[in-house]
Structures are given as C-alpha cells and as structure tokens.
mmCIF file of C-alpha atoms in Angstrom:
data_model
loop_
_atom_site.group_PDB
_atom_site.id
_atom_site.type_symbol
_atom_site.label_atom_id
_atom_site.label_comp_id
_atom_site.label_asym_id
_atom_site.label_seq_id
_atom_site.Cartn_x
_atom_site.Cartn_y
_atom_site.Cartn_z
ATOM 1 C CA MET A 1 29.026 2.399 25.396
ATOM 2 C CA LYS A 2 28.172 5.920 24.111
ATOM 3 C CA LYS A 3 28.786 4.667 20.574
ATOM 4 C CA THR A 4 26.664 1.668 20.945
ATOM 5 C CA THR A 5 23.837 3.663 22.407
ATOM 6 C CA ILE A 6 24.025 6.220 19.515
ATOM 7 C CA LEU A 7 24.127 3.227 16.843
ATOM 8 C CA ILE A 8 21.047 1.706 18.650
ATOM 9 C CA GLY A 9 19.317 5.013 18.620
ATOM 10 C CA LEU A 10 19.963 5.585 14.792
ATOM 11 C CA LEU A 11 18.889 1.963 13.997
ATOM 12 C CA ILE A 12 15.625 2.558 15.910
ATOM 13 C CA SER A 13 15.016 5.901 14.401
ATOM 14 C CA SER A 14 15.742 4.665 10.860
ATOM 15 C CA PHE A 15 13.307 1.563 11.377
ATOM 16 C CA ILE A 16 10.735 3.921 12.746
ATOM 17 C CA SER A 17 10.908 6.202 9.779
ATOM 18 C CA PHE A 18 11.151 3.397 7.316
ATOM 19 C CA SER A 19 7.697 1.967 8.267
ATOM 20 C CA GLN A 20 5.791 4.895 8.698
ATOM 21 C CA TRP A 21 2.668 5.998 6.655
ATOM 22 C CA GLN A 22 3.463 9.080 4.221
ATOM 23 C CA TYR A 23 0.930 11.435 2.594
ATOM 24 C CA GLY A 24 1.265 14.122 0.009
ATOM 25 C CA GLU A 25 0.163 15.439 -3.281
ATOM 26 C CA SER A 26 1.766 15.159 -6.656
ATOM 27 C CA GLU A 27 0.926 15.527 -10.229
ATOM 28 C CA ASN A 28 1.324 13.407 -13.437
ATOM 29 C CA LYS A 29 2.674 15.911 -15.969
ATOM 30 C CA PHE A 30 2.225 13.445 -18.809
ATOM 31 C CA ASP A 31 -1.428 12.762 -18.367
ATOM 32 C CA ASP A 32 -2.053 16.084 -16.651
ATOM 33 C CA PHE A 33 -3.590 15.411 -13.518
ATOM 34 C CA GLN A 34 -3.107 15.962 -9.916
ATOM 35 C CA PHE A 35 -3.401 13.247 -7.178
ATOM 36 C CA LYS A 36 -3.193 12.745 -3.307
ATOM 37 C CA TYR A 37 -1.771 9.585 -1.700
ATOM 38 C CA ALA A 38 -1.077 7.858 1.414
ATOM 39 C CA SER A 39 1.507 5.076 1.284
ATOM 40 C CA ILE A 40 3.607 2.768 3.105
ATOM 41 C CA THR A 41 6.558 0.372 2.384
ATOM 42 C CA GLY A 42 6.060 -3.206 3.564
ATOM 43 C CA SER A 43 7.936 -6.367 3.437
ATOM 44 C CA GLY A 44 7.822 -9.297 1.151
ATOM 45 C CA ASP A 45 9.985 -12.438 0.071
ATOM 46 C CA PHE A 46 13.307 -11.747 -1.619
ATOM 47 C CA PRO A 47 13.715 -10.115 -3.957
ATOM 48 C CA TYR A 48 10.603 -8.212 -3.491
ATOM 49 C CA ASN A 49 11.340 -7.286 0.231
ATOM 50 C CA SER A 50 10.175 -3.397 -0.306
ATOM 51 C CA PRO A 51 6.633 -3.394 -1.800
ATOM 52 C CA GLY A 52 4.490 -0.368 -1.509
ATOM 53 C CA PHE A 53 0.930 -0.025 -0.772
ATOM 54 C CA ALA A 54 -0.952 3.117 -1.484
ATOM 55 C CA VAL A 55 -4.443 4.755 -1.320
ATOM 56 C CA ARG A 56 -4.378 7.328 -4.097
ATOM 57 C CA ILE A 57 -7.331 9.978 -5.079
ATOM 58 C CA ILE A 58 -7.007 11.663 -8.412
ATOM 59 C CA GLU A 59 -8.607 15.029 -8.597
ATOM 60 C CA ASN A 60 -11.435 14.289 -6.051
ATOM 61 C CA LYS A 61 -12.509 11.012 -7.475
ATOM 62 C CA ASP A 62 -12.880 7.784 -5.655
ATOM 63 C CA ALA A 63 -10.075 6.189 -3.662
ATOM 64 C CA GLU A 64 -7.773 3.857 -5.405
ATOM 65 C CA PHE A 65 -5.716 0.949 -3.812
ATOM 66 C CA MET A 66 -2.286 0.067 -5.303
ATOM 67 C CA LEU A 67 0.447 -2.344 -4.769
ATOM 68 C CA LEU A 68 3.743 -1.081 -6.135
ATOM 69 C CA SER A 69 7.340 -2.703 -6.654
ATOM 70 C CA ILE A 70 5.816 -6.217 -6.364
ATOM 71 C CA ALA A 71 6.699 -9.519 -8.224
ATOM 72 C CA TYR A 72 5.847 -9.919 -11.825
ATOM 73 C CA THR A 73 1.956 -10.234 -11.688
ATOM 74 C CA LEU A 74 -0.109 -11.755 -14.497
ATOM 75 C CA VAL A 75 -3.155 -10.621 -15.972
ATOM 76 C CA GLY A 76 -6.026 -12.564 -14.391
ATOM 77 C CA SER A 77 -4.441 -12.889 -11.004
ATOM 78 C CA THR A 78 -6.454 -12.233 -7.691
ATOM 79 C CA ILE A 79 -5.735 -10.708 -4.498
ATOM 80 C CA ASP A 80 -6.578 -11.586 -1.021
ATOM 81 C CA LEU A 81 -6.344 -8.832 1.954
ATOM 82 C CA TYR A 82 -6.207 -10.133 5.269
ATOM 83 C CA VAL A 83 -6.307 -7.769 8.241
ATOM 84 C CA ASP A 84 -6.360 -8.870 11.940
ATOM 85 C CA ASN A 85 -10.075 -8.633 12.065
ATOM 86 C CA GLY A 86 -9.762 -12.306 10.892
ATOM 87 C CA LYS A 87 -11.889 -11.660 7.699
ATOM 88 C CA VAL A 88 -10.257 -12.245 4.211
ATOM 89 C CA TYR A 89 -11.326 -9.953 1.316
ATOM 90 C CA SER A 90 -10.777 -11.374 -2.374
ATOM 91 C CA PHE A 91 -10.641 -9.002 -5.361
ATOM 92 C CA GLY A 92 -9.691 -8.873 -8.812
ATOM 93 C CA LEU A 93 -6.789 -6.848 -10.172
ATOM 94 C CA THR A 94 -5.687 -4.300 -13.055
ATOM 95 C CA VAL A 95 -2.041 -4.872 -13.965
ATOM 96 C CA SER A 96 0.180 -2.186 -15.123
ATOM 97 C CA ASP A 97 2.087 -2.633 -18.397
ATOM 98 C CA ASP A 98 5.327 -3.583 -16.678
ATOM 99 C CA HIS A 99 3.331 -6.088 -14.370
ATOM 100 C CA GLN A 100 4.781 -4.694 -11.163
ATOM 101 C CA THR A 101 2.118 -2.406 -10.271
ATOM 102 C CA VAL A 102 -1.489 -3.448 -9.608
ATOM 103 C CA TRP A 103 -4.779 -1.561 -8.894
ATOM 104 C CA ILE A 104 -7.211 -3.461 -6.376
ATOM 105 C CA ASP A 105 -10.562 -3.776 -8.000
ATOM 106 C CA VAL A 106 -12.501 -3.178 -4.908
ATOM 107 C CA ALA A 107 -15.959 -2.505 -6.551
ATOM 108 C CA GLY A 108 -18.414 -1.721 -3.775
ATOM 109 C CA TYR A 109 -16.119 -2.232 -0.875
ATOM 110 C CA LYS A 110 -14.193 1.044 -0.943
ATOM 111 C CA ASP A 111 -15.450 2.223 2.479
ATOM 112 C CA ASP A 112 -14.958 -1.310 4.135
ATOM 113 C CA ILE A 113 -11.294 -1.343 2.745
ATOM 114 C CA LEU A 114 -10.681 2.168 4.221
ATOM 115 C CA ASP A 115 -12.075 1.097 7.598
ATOM 116 C CA ILE A 116 -10.198 -1.928 7.878
ATOM 117 C CA LEU A 117 -6.970 0.015 6.738
ATOM 118 C CA ARG A 118 -7.658 2.837 9.444
ATOM 119 C CA ASN A 119 -8.501 0.189 12.266
ATOM 120 C CA GLY A 120 -6.071 -2.649 11.764
ATOM 121 C CA ASN A 121 -2.681 -3.306 13.007
ATOM 122 C CA LYS A 122 -1.371 -5.220 9.971
ATOM 123 C CA LEU A 123 -2.250 -5.789 6.332
ATOM 124 C CA ASN A 124 -1.254 -9.194 4.640
ATOM 125 C CA VAL A 125 -1.727 -9.120 0.943
ATOM 126 C CA ARG A 126 -1.563 -12.415 -1.143
ATOM 127 C CA ILE A 127 -1.402 -12.121 -4.940
ATOM 128 C CA LYS A 128 -2.294 -15.315 -6.701
ATOM 129 C CA GLY A 129 -1.859 -16.214 -10.330
ATOM 130 C CA SER A 130 -0.802 -19.048 -12.691
ATOM 131 C CA ASN A 131 2.721 -18.169 -11.955
ATOM 132 C CA GLY A 132 2.472 -18.815 -8.076
ATOM 133 C CA SER A 133 1.723 -16.581 -5.307
ATOM 134 C CA ASN A 134 3.367 -13.892 -3.309
ATOM 135 C CA ILE A 135 2.585 -12.449 0.110
ATOM 136 C CA TYR A 136 3.398 -8.987 1.364
ATOM 137 C CA THR A 137 3.004 -7.361 4.774
ATOM 138 C CA PHE A 138 2.186 -3.664 5.630
ATOM 139 C CA PRO A 139 2.035 -2.163 9.106
ATOM 140 C CA LEU A 140 -0.987 -0.037 9.743
ATOM 141 C CA ASN A 141 0.272 2.051 12.495
ATOM 142 C CA GLY A 142 -0.325 5.569 11.540
ATOM 143 C CA SER A 143 -2.530 4.755 8.513
ATOM 144 C CA THR A 144 -5.476 6.547 9.979
ATOM 145 C CA ALA A 145 -4.112 10.117 10.041
ATOM 146 C CA ALA A 146 -2.488 9.524 6.560
ATOM 147 C CA ILE A 147 -5.559 8.378 4.907
ATOM 148 C CA ASN A 148 -7.740 10.882 6.661
ATOM 149 C CA LYS A 149 -5.572 13.543 5.425
ATOM 150 C CA VAL A 150 -6.055 12.289 1.754
ATOM 151 C CA LEU A 151 -9.623 11.990 2.166
ATOM 152 C CA LYS A 152 -9.770 15.581 3.962
ATOM 153 C CA LEU A 153 -11.625 13.910 6.958
#
C-alpha cells in the first residue's frame, strides 16, 4: 500500500511539473541577442506528441508567438487558435528552415492573443497546409504568471 501511494504521488507530481508554464531568460550567442520566454509543452498526435508553445520577447521588442517540435509545416500553411472563449483566430505563419518551428503572424492582434492566453483554460492549435492538418493542445493553467513575468507586468 505504501509503495502504491508513493508511486501515485510520483506520477501526479511528474504530470504537474510536465504541464506547467515555464519562464526564463536566455541568449542566442550566434546572433548576439538576449530574450525572455514563457513556454509550455502540450500534446498532439503521434509522433508529434510533445509540441511546445512559447511567447518570446527579444530585447524589449514586441512579443512573438511560436510553436516548436511540431510536424513538418509547409510555407503557405495557416494556423487557427481556439481558446475556450468560443472564438477562432486564424493567422499566417513564418516557417523555420527545418519546417518544425513556426512563428505566428499575429499582426495587430498581439494584445488580444496575450489576453486569451492569460484568461483561458486550454489552447487548441490547428495548422493547415497542402500536406494536411495537425492539431495541438496546450494547457493554460499558470500562463498568466509566466507571461506577465516575461512582459514585466
């Protein structure tokens, strides 16, 4: 019984730590810039079952929204963001050279996206392209504190 209780406690604590928002600072030594970030690991379909979602600010510029470790994404794909407020936001993407990181082109909607990330419970993301679509899910519990630290609010 004691071993079972300890095992269940370890599983619960690992789940909680796995799905928590993280924040921090780092630097890109190759391109010589510093940045702050808030990020979470979400879920998706196999084999892309550990995608990342991040809000990043490079040296006091505007916030960037990124998806990391995702399925191969073609240039020209679009992204839909759905939060539990019932509204779907559709945007274009900028795709990395390896096609597995994308930046969401939120032009004019940055504050709206920050608000829904801080006030929602769950973020669903769908990327659509000529090679199909992929859906990823990210919990938003703890996002307010992490994002506010990055934004220094």
